[in-house]
Short mmCIF file of C-alpha atoms in Angstrom, two decimals:
data_model
loop_
_atom_site.label_atom_id
_atom_site.label_comp_id
_atom_site.label_asym_id
_atom_site.label_seq_id
_atom_site.Cartn_x
_atom_site.Cartn_y
_atom_site.Cartn_z
CA UNK J 1 -6.50 3.29 -15.57
CA UNK J 2 -3.82 0.86 -14.33
CA UNK J 3 -2.82 3.29 -11.58
CA UNK J 4 -6.44 3.55 -10.41
CA UNK J 5 -6.91 -0.22 -10.43
CA UNK J 6 -3.65 -0.59 -8.52
CA UNK J 7 -4.90 1.86 -5.88
CA UNK J 8 -8.14 -0.07 -5.42
CA UNK J 9 -6.22 -3.32 -5.11
CA UNK J 10 -3.83 -1.73 -2.61
CA UNK J 11 -6.75 -0.77 -0.38
CA UNK J 12 -7.60 -4.46 0.09
CA UNK J 13 -4.08 -5.07 1.55
CA UNK J 14 -3.29 -8.28 -0.40
CA UNK J 15 -0.33 -9.22 1.81
CA UNK J 16 -2.47 -9.14 4.94
CA UNK J 17 -5.11 -11.22 3.19
CA UNK J 18 -2.56 -13.97 2.53
CA UNK J 19 -2.51 -14.92 6.23
CA UNK J 20 -6.30 -14.71 6.36
CA UNK J 21 -6.55 -17.13 3.46
CA UNK J 22 -3.86 -19.47 4.81
CA UNK J 23 -5.79 -19.88 8.07
CA UNK J 24 -9.12 -20.37 6.28
CA UNK J 25 -7.60 -22.94 3.92
CA UNK J 26 -6.03 -24.73 6.88
CA UNK J 27 -9.45 -24.98 8.50
CA UNK J 28 -10.83 -26.57 5.33
CA UNK J 29 -7.97 -29.05 4.98
CA UNK J 30 -8.25 -30.07 8.62
CA UNK J 31 -12.01 -30.49 8.26
CA UNK J 32 -11.53 -32.88 5.33
CA UNK J 33 -8.78 -34.79 7.24
CA UNK J 34 -7.56 -37.54 4.95
CA UNK J 35 -10.23 -37.08 2.26
CA UNK J 36 -9.43 -35.83 -1.25
CA UNK J 37 -9.83 -32.08 -1.52
CA UNK J 38 -13.00 -30.74 -3.12
CA UNK J 39 -11.24 -28.15 -5.28
CA UNK J 40 -14.50 -26.46 -6.34
CA UNK J 41 -15.31 -25.84 -2.67
CA UNK J 42 -11.72 -24.69 -2.12
CA UNK J 43 -12.06 -22.12 -4.92
CA UNK J 44 -15.46 -20.84 -3.79
CA UNK J 45 -14.21 -20.46 -0.22
CA UNK J 46 -11.15 -18.56 -1.47
CA UNK J 47 -13.26 -16.15 -3.51
CA UNK J 48 -15.68 -15.53 -0.65
CA UNK J 49 -13.05 -15.14 2.07
CA UNK J 50 -10.73 -12.89 0.07
CA UNK J 51 -13.55 -10.74 -1.30
CA UNK J 52 -15.38 -10.18 1.99
CA UNK J 53 -12.11 -9.80 3.91
CA UNK J 54 -10.80 -7.26 1.44
CA UNK J 55 -14.08 -5.38 1.67
CA UNK J 56 -13.84 -5.07 5.45
CA UNK J 57 -10.28 -3.76 5.18
CA UNK J 58 -11.38 -1.12 2.67
CA UNK J 59 -14.24 0.00 4.94
CA UNK J 60 -11.80 0.21 7.85
CA UNK J 61 -9.60 2.55 5.82
CA UNK J 62 -12.58 4.70 4.85
CA UNK J 63 -13.40 5.26 8.51
CA UNK J 64 -9.78 5.86 9.49
CA UNK J 65 -8.64 7.96 6.52
CA UNK J 66 -8.28 11.19 8.54
CA UNK J 67 -6.16 9.43 11.15
CA UNK J 68 -4.08 7.62 8.53
CA UNK J 69 -2.94 11.04 7.33
CA UNK J 70 -1.13 11.55 10.66
CA UNK J 71 0.82 8.29 10.60
CA UNK J 72 4.02 7.73 8.65
CA UNK J 73 3.16 4.07 7.98
CA UNK J 74 -0.26 4.89 6.51
CA UNK J 75 -0.11 8.41 5.07
CA UNK J 76 0.67 7.11 1.59
CA UNK J 77 -2.29 4.76 1.43
CA UNK J 78 -4.68 5.49 -1.46
CA UNK J 79 -7.27 7.38 0.60
CA UNK J 80 -5.06 9.78 2.60
CA UNK J 81 -2.86 10.24 -0.48
CA UNK J 82 -5.92 11.28 -2.52
CA UNK J 83 -5.62 8.48 -5.07
CA UNK J 84 -9.21 7.31 -4.41
CA UNK J 85 -12.21 9.41 -3.40
CA UNK J 86 -13.79 8.39 -0.06
CA UNK J 87 -17.27 7.89 -1.55
CA UNK J 88 -15.88 5.57 -4.22
CA UNK J 89 -13.87 3.65 -1.63
CA UNK J 90 -16.99 3.31 0.52
CA UNK J 91 -18.97 1.92 -2.41
CA UNK J 92 -16.10 -0.42 -3.28
CA UNK J 93 -15.82 -1.72 0.29
CA UNK J 94 -19.56 -2.31 0.64
CA UNK J 95 -19.72 -4.03 -2.76
CA UNK J 96 -16.82 -6.37 -1.93
CA UNK J 97 -18.24 -7.19 1.50
CA UNK J 98 -21.72 -7.98 0.20
CA UNK J 99 -20.37 -9.91 -2.79
CA UNK J 100 -18.19 -12.06 -0.52
CA UNK J 101 -21.05 -12.85 1.85
CA UNK J 102 -23.43 -13.60 -1.02
CA UNK J 103 -20.84 -15.79 -2.76
CA UNK J 104 -20.33 -17.86 0.36
CA UNK J 105 -24.09 -18.17 0.93
CA UNK J 106 -24.73 -19.39 -2.63
CA UNK J 107 -21.67 -21.54 -3.33
CA UNK J 108 -20.58 -22.68 0.15
CA UNK J 109 -23.25 -22.58 2.89
CA UNK J 110 -25.19 -20.24 5.16
CA UNK J 111 -23.07 -20.82 8.28
CA UNK J 112 -19.89 -19.74 6.49
CA UNK J 113 -21.65 -16.68 5.06
CA UNK J 114 -22.90 -15.72 8.53
CA UNK J 115 -19.37 -16.04 9.93
CA UNK J 116 -18.13 -13.77 7.16
CA UNK J 117 -20.76 -11.17 8.02
CA UNK J 118 -19.91 -11.42 11.72
CA UNK J 119 -16.25 -10.87 10.93
CA UNK J 120 -17.01 -7.74 8.89
CA UNK J 121 -19.34 -6.25 11.51
CA UNK J 122 -16.90 -6.92 14.36
CA UNK J 123 -13.95 -5.51 12.45
CA UNK J 124 -15.58 -2.43 10.96
CA UNK J 125 -18.25 -1.41 13.48
CA UNK J 126 -16.63 -2.51 16.75
CA UNK J 127 -12.84 -2.81 16.46
CA UNK J 128 -12.31 0.25 14.25
CA UNK J 129 -14.03 2.83 16.53
CA UNK J 130 -12.72 1.19 19.72
CA UNK J 131 -9.12 1.76 18.60
CA UNK J 132 -9.51 5.37 19.74
CA UNK J 133 -11.31 4.52 22.98
CA UNK J 134 -9.66 1.64 24.84
CA UNK J 135 -6.63 -0.64 24.74
CA UNK J 136 -9.12 -3.52 24.85
CA UNK J 137 -9.62 -2.90 21.13
CA UNK J 138 -6.92 -5.54 20.56
CA UNK J 139 -9.14 -8.22 22.13
CA UNK J 140 -12.10 -7.14 20.00
CA UNK J 141 -9.96 -7.02 16.86
CA UNK J 142 -8.70 -10.54 17.53
CA UNK J 143 -12.23 -11.91 17.05
CA UNK J 144 -12.54 -11.26 13.28
CA UNK J 145 -8.92 -12.34 12.89
CA UNK J 146 -9.73 -15.71 14.45
CA UNK J 147 -12.87 -16.40 12.41
CA UNK J 148 -11.30 -17.47 9.04
CA UNK J 149 -10.23 -21.00 10.16
CA UNK J 150 -13.76 -21.50 11.48
CA UNK J 151 -15.03 -20.54 8.04
CA UNK J 152 -12.79 -23.20 6.52
CA UNK J 153 -14.18 -25.78 8.93
CA UNK J 154 -17.82 -24.76 8.42
CA UNK J 155 -17.37 -24.77 4.64
CA UNK J 156 -16.91 -28.54 4.87
CA UNK J 157 -19.29 -29.47 7.68
CA UNK J 158 -21.88 -26.64 7.55
CA UNK J 159 -21.71 -26.55 11.35
CA UNK J 160 -19.42 -25.53 14.20
CA UNK J 161 -18.09 -27.89 16.85
CA UNK J 162 -15.23 -28.35 19.31
CA UNK J 163 -12.48 -28.49 16.69
CA UNK J 164 -13.71 -25.28 15.08
CA UNK J 165 -13.66 -23.68 18.54
CA UNK J 166 -10.07 -24.81 19.10
CA UNK J 167 -8.99 -23.31 15.79
CA UNK J 168 -10.65 -20.04 16.81
CA UNK J 169 -8.97 -20.07 20.24
CA UNK J 170 -5.50 -20.66 18.80
CA UNK J 171 -5.82 -17.81 16.28
CA UNK J 172 -7.41 -15.54 18.88
CA UNK J 173 -4.56 -15.84 21.40
CA UNK J 174 -1.84 -15.78 18.71
CA UNK J 175 -2.91 -12.32 17.61
CA UNK J 176 -2.05 -10.65 20.92
CA UNK J 177 1.77 -10.97 20.75
CA UNK J 178 1.57 -10.30 17.00
CA UNK J 179 -0.41 -7.07 17.40
CA UNK J 180 1.58 -5.94 20.43
CA UNK J 181 4.79 -6.17 18.39
CA UNK J 182 3.22 -4.00 15.68
CA UNK J 183 1.88 -1.55 18.26
CA UNK J 184 5.31 -1.22 19.87
CA UNK J 185 7.10 -0.63 16.57
CA UNK J 186 4.62 2.07 15.57
CA UNK J 187 3.83 3.48 19.01
CA UNK J 188 4.72 7.06 18.02
CA UNK J 189 2.51 6.84 14.94
CA UNK J 190 -0.39 5.52 17.01
CA UNK J 191 0.05 8.34 19.50
CA UNK J 192 -0.10 10.96 16.75
CA UNK J 193 -3.30 9.40 15.45
CA UNK J 194 -4.81 9.12 18.93
CA UNK J 195 -5.12 5.33 18.94
CA UNK J 196 -5.35 3.63 22.34
CA UNK J 197 -2.71 0.95 21.85
CA UNK J 198 -1.06 -0.48 24.97
CA UNK J 199 2.55 0.65 24.18
CA UNK J 200 1.30 4.24 23.95
CA UNK J 201 0.55 4.11 27.70
CA UNK J 202 3.50 1.87 28.52
CA UNK J 203 6.64 3.77 27.49
CA UNK J 204 8.94 1.40 29.38
CA UNK J 205 7.48 -1.63 27.60
CA UNK J 206 7.24 -3.63 30.82
CA UNK J 207 3.48 -4.26 30.62
CA UNK J 208 3.69 -4.92 26.87
CA UNK J 209 6.47 -7.45 27.39
CA UNK J 210 4.58 -9.14 30.21
CA UNK J 211 1.49 -9.42 28.03
CA UNK J 212 3.54 -10.97 25.22
CA UNK J 213 5.03 -13.59 27.51
CA UNK J 214 1.67 -14.43 29.10
CA UNK J 215 -0.07 -14.88 25.76
CA UNK J 216 2.68 -16.94 24.15
CA UNK J 217 2.70 -19.13 27.28
CA UNK J 218 -1.07 -19.60 26.94
CA UNK J 219 -0.74 -20.37 23.24
CA UNK J 220 1.36 -23.48 23.90
CA UNK J 221 -1.30 -25.55 25.76
CA UNK J 222 -3.95 -24.34 23.33
CA UNK J 223 -1.92 -25.77 20.44
CA UNK J 224 -1.76 -29.12 22.26
CA UNK J 225 -5.51 -29.40 22.81
CA UNK J 226 -6.25 -30.68 19.26
CA UNK J 227 -3.98 -33.64 20.01
CA UNK J 228 -5.50 -34.13 23.47
CA UNK J 229 -8.96 -34.42 21.92
CA UNK J 230 -7.68 -36.75 19.20
CA UNK J 231 -7.92 -34.36 16.27
CA UNK J 232 -4.18 -34.30 15.56
CA UNK J 233 -1.27 -36.68 16.09
CA UNK J 234 1.59 -36.72 18.59
CA UNK J 235 3.87 -35.60 15.76
CA UNK J 236 1.81 -32.43 15.38
CA UNK J 237 1.96 -31.84 19.14
CA UNK J 238 5.75 -32.11 19.01
CA UNK J 239 6.01 -29.68 16.10
CA UNK J 240 3.59 -27.25 17.75
CA UNK J 241 5.64 -27.41 20.94
CA UNK J 242 8.83 -26.50 19.11
CA UNK J 243 7.13 -23.56 17.38
CA UNK J 244 5.51 -22.31 20.59
CA UNK J 245 8.72 -22.57 22.60
CA UNK J 246 10.58 -20.57 19.94
CA UNK J 247 7.85 -17.92 19.90
CA UNK J 248 7.88 -17.79 23.68
CA UNK J 249 11.63 -17.28 23.53
CA UNK J 250 11.16 -14.27 21.27
CA UNK J 251 8.58 -12.82 23.68
CA UNK J 252 10.98 -13.28 26.61
CA UNK J 253 13.72 -11.52 24.64
CA UNK J 254 11.40 -8.58 23.98
CA UNK J 255 10.32 -8.47 27.63
CA UNK J 256 13.98 -8.29 28.63
CA UNK J 257 15.18 -5.77 26.04
CA UNK J 258 12.01 -3.84 25.16
CA UNK J 259 13.50 -2.38 21.98
CA UNK J 260 12.50 -2.12 18.32
CA UNK J 261 14.87 -4.83 17.18
CA UNK J 262 13.39 -7.48 19.47
CA UNK J 263 9.86 -6.31 18.57
CA UNK J 264 10.70 -6.70 14.89
CA UNK J 265 11.94 -10.24 15.50
CA UNK J 266 8.77 -10.96 17.44
CA UNK J 267 6.65 -9.69 14.57
CA UNK J 268 8.46 -11.79 11.98
CA UNK J 269 8.50 -14.79 14.28
CA UNK J 270 4.76 -14.61 14.93
CA UNK J 271 3.99 -14.62 11.20
CA UNK J 272 6.31 -17.57 10.63
CA UNK J 273 4.87 -19.36 13.66
CA UNK J 274 1.24 -19.27 12.55
CA UNK J 275 2.12 -20.08 8.94
CA UNK J 276 4.14 -23.17 9.92
CA UNK J 277 1.55 -24.20 12.52
CA UNK J 278 -1.24 -24.15 9.93
CA UNK J 279 0.92 -26.05 7.42
CA UNK J 280 1.73 -28.65 10.09
CA UNK J 281 -1.96 -29.04 10.88
CA UNK J 282 -2.80 -29.52 7.21
CA UNK J 283 0.00 -32.04 6.64
CA UNK J 284 -1.02 -33.91 9.79
CA UNK J 285 -4.56 -34.21 8.47
CA UNK J 286 -3.37 -35.50 5.11
CA UNK J 287 -1.20 -38.27 6.58
#
């Protein structure tokens, strides 16, 4: 029984959901800016985001189970390893997705529930099949990844405005260097599975490196816009600048070396970057 429960939990990819929740929570903290936290709202948002997000990840694995068998990094997941039957995983993914949306609709608000549904549809029905069709799948996949901070914002205000749009833009652009690092590290796996990731068609890494540098360069001014519009302080702008310059440095190193070691540093650096950026935004709003 414990092994089966562990397999179901593994399908939701808890570690990946940590970043999803961090960005959603940051959106909520920023939206409350200086006000005491409504911890009941915080809890309901957490349940809805983690449940619906986990559901979409499970559904993604159901659709990709035959391709996961071909990849070293995914062949031991519960579905390709035969630990969970596909029909049960499908039911589990649908149940989690619907429960998350319903929870948000009842205990948070309709806008946040709609955003959750949009994230699931974009991730499962658009991004997942496009991974085998075009390298533009990364741009499509960045949409659901950028929605969680908007959900945090809408949970408080029940609407979307400029600040919510800025949060979306920052997360959207950040995902490109992050995903490109992953795609480079696992380019052989992706080729075996038939996924259309950029490094698969760029063996030298020159285009991949150029894309990393361009997107990290774009991320810097985007991170300064909240301060420009008066949503964050000069102190936040300074901290964001330091983080963006460091991330840009890692992208330049990859563009120059185009090896696994620099890609691995880029991957770790991107995760640290967005985590610290969200923390800085939250702290800035509390001061």
